[in-house]
Amino acid sequence: MSETVRADEELVELLEDFFAREVTPDLVAAAEQSGELPSALWARAEAVQIPWIGIAEEHGGVGGTFADVVALVHHAAYRATPLPLLEHHLAATLLARTGLGHVDGPLTVAGISGHDDVPVVDGAAISGRIPAVPWAADAAAVVLLTRDPHGADVVAVVRRDDLTLEPATDLAGTPVPTVVLTDASVEVGRLDGGAEVFLRYAEVLRCSALAGLLRRLYDLTSSYVSERHQFGKPVGSFQAVQIHTVTLAQAATMSMLSVDRAAGAVALGLGELEVAATSVVVGQNAVRAATAAHQAHGAIGMTREYPLQQLTRRVHAIRQLWGSLTEAEEAVGLAALAAPRLSELVARHPEEGLQSA
Amino acid sequence: MRLEATELTRTERDLQDEVRSWLDERLPEGSYPLGLGMAGAIDPEFSRDLGARGWLGMSLPVEHGGHGRTAVDRLVVVEALLARGAPVGYHWIGDRQSGPSIAANGTELQKKEILPGIVSGDLSFSIGMSEPDSGSDLASVRTRAERVEGGWVVNGSKIWTTGAFEATHILSLFRTSEDRHTGLTQFIVDRHAPGLTVSPIEFIDGTRDFCELSFVDMFISDDWRLGEVGSGWGQNTGELALERGGVDRWMSAMPLLERWAVRESATSGSRATAELGSIVARCWAFRGMSLAVARMVDDGQSPVTEAALIKEMSTRFEQECLEVMVRHLGRPLRTDADDPYERLLAKAVQVAPSWTIRGGTNEILRSVISKGLRTR
């Protein structure tokens, strides 16, 4: 048997239709302008239970596989959806894995990033600052992945009323305030299986969002170069421009496949190498794709009137969201140095992760 | 474009183990000249040993000596061979493309006469395509085959034909009428036929695998025409199309990378570690793509655009790998160095430009990809 990772086809169709219908470039621009969550959009997503895909029914979700969640994040990103769907899913997953129970959304998540020290939780209260928490002003609660004083991985839930915020915005115009906790009351649960498995799960989803953006960059660019005429013909008929669409197709195809393979490994509870390799190639492809898309578009792509920038600014906002590309490269490099043969590491089956673990 | 994620099955992994163990025995380190991917050394004995194991002509039909196995099985074997820089030169072209093409387009006689020899590793093929005035514009070939009683008489020349000197056969494309595309026909030419002269052309690294072929009134029986008269163009372009997504398009530098990783593990700085990681991550991604394309082939699909898409970027990647290793060496490369790693790297730097040229230049591939993407 060869394992394949495939989202439910009907679900994929629903996701494509929903985001195509509801998330227009105008809506994305308006959300950025207002700096607030488009709550009507969130309500419509809730009405078709999109935020609860991949969360088991016993935890208040609607069930679904990891591949379904990968698809959800991909299709949301494809339209530059200004909702905390990734963050909400990770938060709800942490709640489910710690048995902290269902909390109504939208939720956001903190403590995933390797950039920052997050406050340690001791007892039922917590103090400290957490930078760049997406949509924290509009979320019902912040779900924080942290440690207790003994170093155990724990999850802490802080309700909206128990935190204060210092406003900040990321490159895509998404509000990412600093959360300030002053003796805030928290519910705490222990994360079974440890943070590492969860962080790999989260990383695949971040990469899936990038892959969704890259596929859209390809689609948008290939239709633009077939419509835009210069010198009496479509600019896409020039080989010099075709290089850019080819680069975009390569970036998107490689990224989506890598995400699916990494998701397959993570679904087995494994995927150390697969996820790190995916972070590397998707991160590298993202930059190349953004550059190629802009170059193929020319001046119009530089304007806020045209939607390309909504995508490329998101690429830059999330491409090193939780860690640097160089760190990801080093992680794969260390695995390679430890492996008896490079070629056999590259060719290994995800299950072989069991033996090296 | 979307490629379906796939990994090896249990049986395919068993084959992988089997090939690796056999190679441990058959090719101990230092016992053979390290090769760079498909340009591995010519070693008929090694090719026959592989054939005896059932690892040549794997996908060819059983009734002609083949093994009726899958494209994925072949990928597993080829990947293990290229990882070691094995001497694959003698059988490479016959195993990869001439055999499958003859199986698809050949007469019963041709299949009976040729395929068992490809499967056993006794026959070696070369491809007679380019001419002095026809490179990427293959449809412009001018070497003519004129009809005579019982066959054809060929006049003209072919150039840049890899491996022709050592080959037993040359699968050649000749002009049989003036129609640009439908005037081309393929023939299975005996390398030692009277009227054919093969002269080596010295390659950039001083090797002599590149050849020029001169045809002067060479007679070839009509029995050795491959496919219908005028169908050569389609057969010829179809031959390579699916193979462009193979592991050989990103593994040329693998024997070097293996050795570089070992060197770096002794002295590793964080920059080298990151560069190695970047290379390994991309190898992993390319391998996933090659495997997905092989599954598509086994599934009866024709992933021509996908294969071109992979080749265009993975061959550039191979060249980038060299640059990283060269920088870490940090001094002029010597082909007469004591260190075999440095000697191979020095060779690789010279031959690497061919990686983005052979089997369809990157410029041609971009056109193939663009056309393929537009018609989706």
GROMACS .gro file of C-alpha atoms in nm, chain B residues 108-328:
model
  221
  465GLU     CA    1   0.798  -0.861  -3.375
  466LEU     CA    2   1.134  -0.927  -3.540
  467GLN     CA    3   1.289  -0.616  -3.386
  468LYS     CA    4   1.154  -0.697  -3.042
  469LYS     CA    5   1.275  -1.054  -3.067
  470GLU     CA    6   1.620  -0.954  -3.188
  471ILE     CA    7   1.685  -0.654  -2.966
  472LEU     CA    8   1.491  -0.655  -2.641
  473PRO     CA    9   1.647  -0.966  -2.484
  474GLY     CA   10   1.990  -0.808  -2.536
  475ILE     CA   11   1.883  -0.489  -2.362
  476VAL     CA   12   1.743  -0.690  -2.072
  477SER     CA   13   2.064  -0.894  -2.040
  478GLY     CA   14   2.292  -0.591  -2.061
  479ASP     CA   15   2.463  -0.719  -2.376
  480LEU     CA   16   2.345  -0.439  -2.602
  481SER     CA   17   2.435  -0.074  -2.572
  482PHE     CA   18   2.235   0.202  -2.738
  483SER     CA   19   2.315   0.548  -2.847
  484ILE     CA   20   2.081   0.812  -2.991
  485GLY     CA   21   2.152   0.967  -3.330
  486MET     CA   22   1.955   1.287  -3.327
  487SER     CA   23   2.154   1.612  -3.348
  488GLU     CA   24   2.330   1.721  -3.664
  489PRO     CA   25   2.571   2.004  -3.727
  490ASP     CA   26   2.279   2.231  -3.824
  491SER     CA   27   2.006   2.069  -3.613
  492GLY     CA   28   2.024   2.085  -3.236
  493SER     CA   29   1.719   2.207  -3.051
  494ASP     CA   30   1.543   2.245  -3.388
  495LEU     CA   31   1.538   1.871  -3.435
  496ALA     CA   32   1.277   1.878  -3.712
  497SER     CA   33   1.537   2.033  -3.939
  498VAL     CA   34   1.755   1.718  -3.962
  499ARG     CA   35   1.891   1.654  -4.308
  500THR     CA   36   2.065   1.318  -4.299
  501ARG     CA   37   1.870   1.131  -4.565
  502ALA     CA   38   1.755   0.775  -4.598
  503GLU     CA   39   1.666   0.703  -4.964
  504ARG     CA   40   1.452   0.405  -5.054
  505VAL     CA   41   1.629   0.133  -5.252
  506GLU     CA   42   1.548  -0.230  -5.320
  507GLY     CA   43   1.493  -0.403  -4.981
  508GLY     CA   44   1.586  -0.108  -4.770
  509TRP     CA   45   1.740   0.233  -4.749
  510VAL     CA   46   2.066   0.408  -4.824
  511VAL     CA   47   2.175   0.671  -4.575
  512ASN     CA   48   2.397   0.975  -4.633
  513GLY     CA   49   2.480   1.258  -4.397
  514SER     CA   50   2.615   1.307  -4.048
  515LYS     CA   51   2.515   1.311  -3.685
  516ILE     CA   52   2.699   1.492  -3.412
  517TRP     CA   53   2.724   1.512  -3.031
  518THR     CA   54   2.612   1.151  -3.005
  519THR     CA   55   2.701   1.028  -2.658
  520GLY     CA   56   2.840   0.678  -2.624
  521ALA     CA   57   2.825   0.590  -2.995
  522PHE     CA   58   3.179   0.458  -3.011
  523GLU     CA   59   3.116   0.181  -2.755
  524ALA     CA   60   2.754   0.122  -2.849
  525THR     CA   61   2.623  -0.178  -3.037
  526HIS     CA   62   2.329   0.014  -3.185
  527ILE     CA   63   2.236   0.367  -3.268
  528LEU     CA   64   1.869   0.462  -3.275
  529SER     CA   65   1.876   0.727  -3.545
  530LEU     CA   66   1.639   0.981  -3.691
  531PHE     CA   67   1.668   1.026  -4.069
  532ARG     CA   68   1.488   1.234  -4.324
  533THR     CA   69   1.276   1.021  -4.556
  534SER     CA   70   1.085   1.306  -4.728
  535GLU     CA   71   1.075   1.682  -4.740
  536ASP     CA   72   0.776   1.723  -4.504
  537ARG     CA   73   0.918   1.892  -4.198
  538HIS     CA   74   0.769   1.671  -3.927
  539THR     CA   75   0.616   1.381  -4.121
  540GLY     CA   76   0.928   1.339  -4.331
  541LEU     CA   77   1.126   1.186  -4.044
  542THR     CA   78   1.170   0.817  -3.971
  543GLN     CA   79   1.360   0.625  -3.702
  544PHE     CA   80   1.597   0.337  -3.775
  545ILE     CA   81   1.783   0.091  -3.555
  546VAL     CA   82   2.134   0.118  -3.693
  547ASP     CA   83   2.406  -0.140  -3.635
  548ARG     CA   84   2.700   0.051  -3.497
  549HIS     CA   85   2.940  -0.154  -3.711
  550ALA     CA   86   2.746  -0.130  -4.038
  551PRO     CA   87   2.965  -0.067  -4.345
  552GLY     CA   88   2.933   0.296  -4.451
  553LEU     CA   89   2.906   0.425  -4.094
  554THR     CA   90   3.212   0.584  -3.942
  555VAL     CA   91   3.209   0.682  -3.574
  556SER     CA   92   3.468   0.934  -3.462
  557PRO     CA   93   3.503   1.051  -3.105
  558ILE     CA   94   3.478   1.425  -3.035
  559GLU     CA   95   3.685   1.522  -2.736
  560PHE     CA   96   3.457   1.642  -2.458
  561ILE     CA   97   3.529   1.940  -2.232
  562ASP     CA   98   3.685   1.715  -1.966
  563GLY     CA   99   3.904   1.530  -2.215
  564THR     CA  100   3.685   1.218  -2.231
  565ARG     CA  101   3.583   1.069  -2.565
  566ASP     CA  102   3.222   0.953  -2.522
  567PHE     CA  103   3.087   1.225  -2.747
  568CYS     CA  104   3.093   1.123  -3.113
  569GLU     CA  105   3.040   1.227  -3.469
  570LEU     CA  106   2.875   0.982  -3.707
  571SER     CA  107   2.935   0.991  -4.077
  572PHE     CA  108   2.704   0.796  -4.310
  573VAL     CA  109   2.832   0.734  -4.661
  574ASP     CA  110   2.595   0.516  -4.867
  575MET     CA  111   2.521   0.307  -4.562
  576PHE     CA  112   2.265   0.039  -4.652
  577ILE     CA  113   2.004  -0.051  -4.392
  578SER     CA  114   1.741  -0.318  -4.443
  579ASP     CA  115   1.380  -0.207  -4.415
  580ASP     CA  116   1.354  -0.462  -4.132
  581TRP     CA  117   1.535  -0.211  -3.913
  582ARG     CA  118   1.299   0.080  -3.973
  583LEU     CA  119   1.134   0.156  -3.637
  584GLY     CA  120   0.766   0.238  -3.678
  585GLU     CA  121   0.592   0.372  -3.987
  586VAL     CA  122   0.770   0.581  -4.246
  587GLY     CA  123   0.716   0.941  -4.135
  588SER     CA  124   0.634   0.866  -3.772
  589GLY     CA  125   0.986   0.931  -3.644
  590TRP     CA  126   0.919   1.276  -3.506
  591GLY     CA  127   0.638   1.169  -3.276
  592GLN     CA  128   0.824   0.857  -3.162
  593ASN     CA  129   1.142   1.047  -3.100
  594THR     CA  130   0.989   1.329  -2.898
  595GLY     CA  131   0.769   1.082  -2.708
  596GLU     CA  132   1.075   0.879  -2.609
  597LEU     CA  133   1.227   1.137  -2.384
  598ALA     CA  134   0.918   1.318  -2.270
  599LEU     CA  135   0.832   1.097  -1.975
  600GLU     CA  136   1.191   1.033  -1.875
  601ARG     CA  137   1.256   1.399  -1.809
  602GLY     CA  138   1.104   1.368  -1.464
  603GLY     CA  139   1.343   1.091  -1.359
  604VAL     CA  140   1.573   1.084  -1.058
  605ASP     CA  141   1.874   1.114  -1.292
  606ARG     CA  142   1.780   1.482  -1.336
  607TRP     CA  143   1.870   1.575  -0.979
  608MET     CA  144   2.118   1.302  -0.881
  609SER     CA  145   2.421   1.381  -1.098
  610ALA     CA  146   2.608   1.532  -0.806
  611MET     CA  147   2.493   1.279  -0.544
  612PRO     CA  148   2.823   1.088  -0.507
  613LEU     CA  149   2.994   1.422  -0.454
  614LEU     CA  150   2.732   1.540  -0.206
  615GLU     CA  151   2.767   1.218  -0.005
  616ARG     CA  152   3.139   1.276   0.027
  617TRP     CA  153   3.103   1.646   0.094
  618ALA     CA  154   2.861   1.572   0.381
  619VAL     CA  155   3.115   1.337   0.537
  620ARG     CA  156   3.387   1.602   0.509
  621GLU     CA  157   3.164   1.869   0.655
  622SER     CA  158   3.063   1.653   0.948
  623ALA     CA  159   3.421   1.678   1.066
  624THR     CA  160   3.452   2.053   1.031
  625SER     CA  161   3.094   2.168   1.009
  626GLY     CA  162   3.028   2.535   1.047
  627SER     CA  163   2.670   2.652   1.066
  628ARG     CA  164   2.677   2.799   0.718
  629ALA     CA  165   2.783   2.471   0.564
  630THR     CA  166   2.520   2.290   0.769
  631ALA     CA  167   2.249   2.523   0.642
  632GLU     CA  168   2.369   2.485   0.284
  633LEU     CA  169   2.373   2.110   0.317
  634GLY     CA  170   2.025   2.124   0.465
  635SER     CA  171   1.899   2.333   0.179
  636ILE     CA  172   2.041   2.083  -0.070
  637VAL     CA  173   1.903   1.779   0.109
  638ALA     CA  174   1.560   1.937   0.146
  639ARG     CA  175   1.546   2.005  -0.225
  640CYS     CA  176   1.664   1.653  -0.308
  641TRP     CA  177   1.383   1.524  -0.090
  642ALA     CA  178   1.132   1.745  -0.270
  643PHE     CA  179   1.258   1.652  -0.617
  644ARG     CA  180   1.248   1.285  -0.526
  645GLY     CA  181   0.885   1.324  -0.426
  646MET     CA  182   0.815   1.478  -0.765
  647SER     CA  183   1.002   1.206  -0.958
  648LEU     CA  184   0.817   0.938  -0.767
  649ALA     CA  185   0.480   1.105  -0.827
  650VAL     CA  186   0.553   1.122  -1.201
  651ALA     CA  187   0.658   0.754  -1.210
  652ARG     CA  188   0.329   0.660  -1.042
  653MET     CA  189   0.142   0.862  -1.305
  654VAL     CA  190   0.322   0.669  -1.579
  655ASP     CA  191   0.228   0.339  -1.412
  656ASP     CA  192  -0.125   0.470  -1.391
  657GLY     CA  193  -0.135   0.507  -1.770
  658GLN     CA  194  -0.113   0.885  -1.767
  659SER     CA  195   0.123   1.092  -1.979
  660PRO     CA  196   0.282   1.353  -1.751
  661VAL     CA  197   0.486   1.526  -2.022
  662THR     CA  198   0.448   1.878  -1.882
  663GLU     CA  199   0.514   1.763  -1.527
  664ALA     CA  200   0.834   1.587  -1.634
  665ALA     CA  201   0.960   1.893  -1.823
  666LEU     CA  202   0.876   2.112  -1.525
  667ILE     CA  203   1.090   1.894  -1.299
  668LYS     CA  204   1.385   1.869  -1.535
  669GLU     CA  205   1.405   2.242  -1.596
  670MET     CA  206   1.456   2.317  -1.228
  671SER     CA  207   1.628   2.005  -1.100
  672THR     CA  208   1.914   2.029  -1.351
  673ARG     CA  209   1.973   2.390  -1.244
  674PHE     CA  210   1.971   2.264  -0.887
  675GLU     CA  211   2.242   2.010  -0.969
  676GLN     CA  212   2.461   2.291  -1.091
  677GLU     CA  213   2.389   2.497  -0.778
  678CYS     CA  214   2.501   2.202  -0.564
  679LEU     CA  215   2.840   2.208  -0.733
  680GLU     CA  216   2.884   2.576  -0.667
  681VAL     CA  217   2.828   2.522  -0.294
  682MET     CA  218   3.089   2.245  -0.281
  683VAL     CA  219   3.337   2.439  -0.490
  684ARG     CA  220   3.310   2.738  -0.258
  685HIS     CA  221   3.371   2.525   0.045
   0.00000   0.00000   0.00000
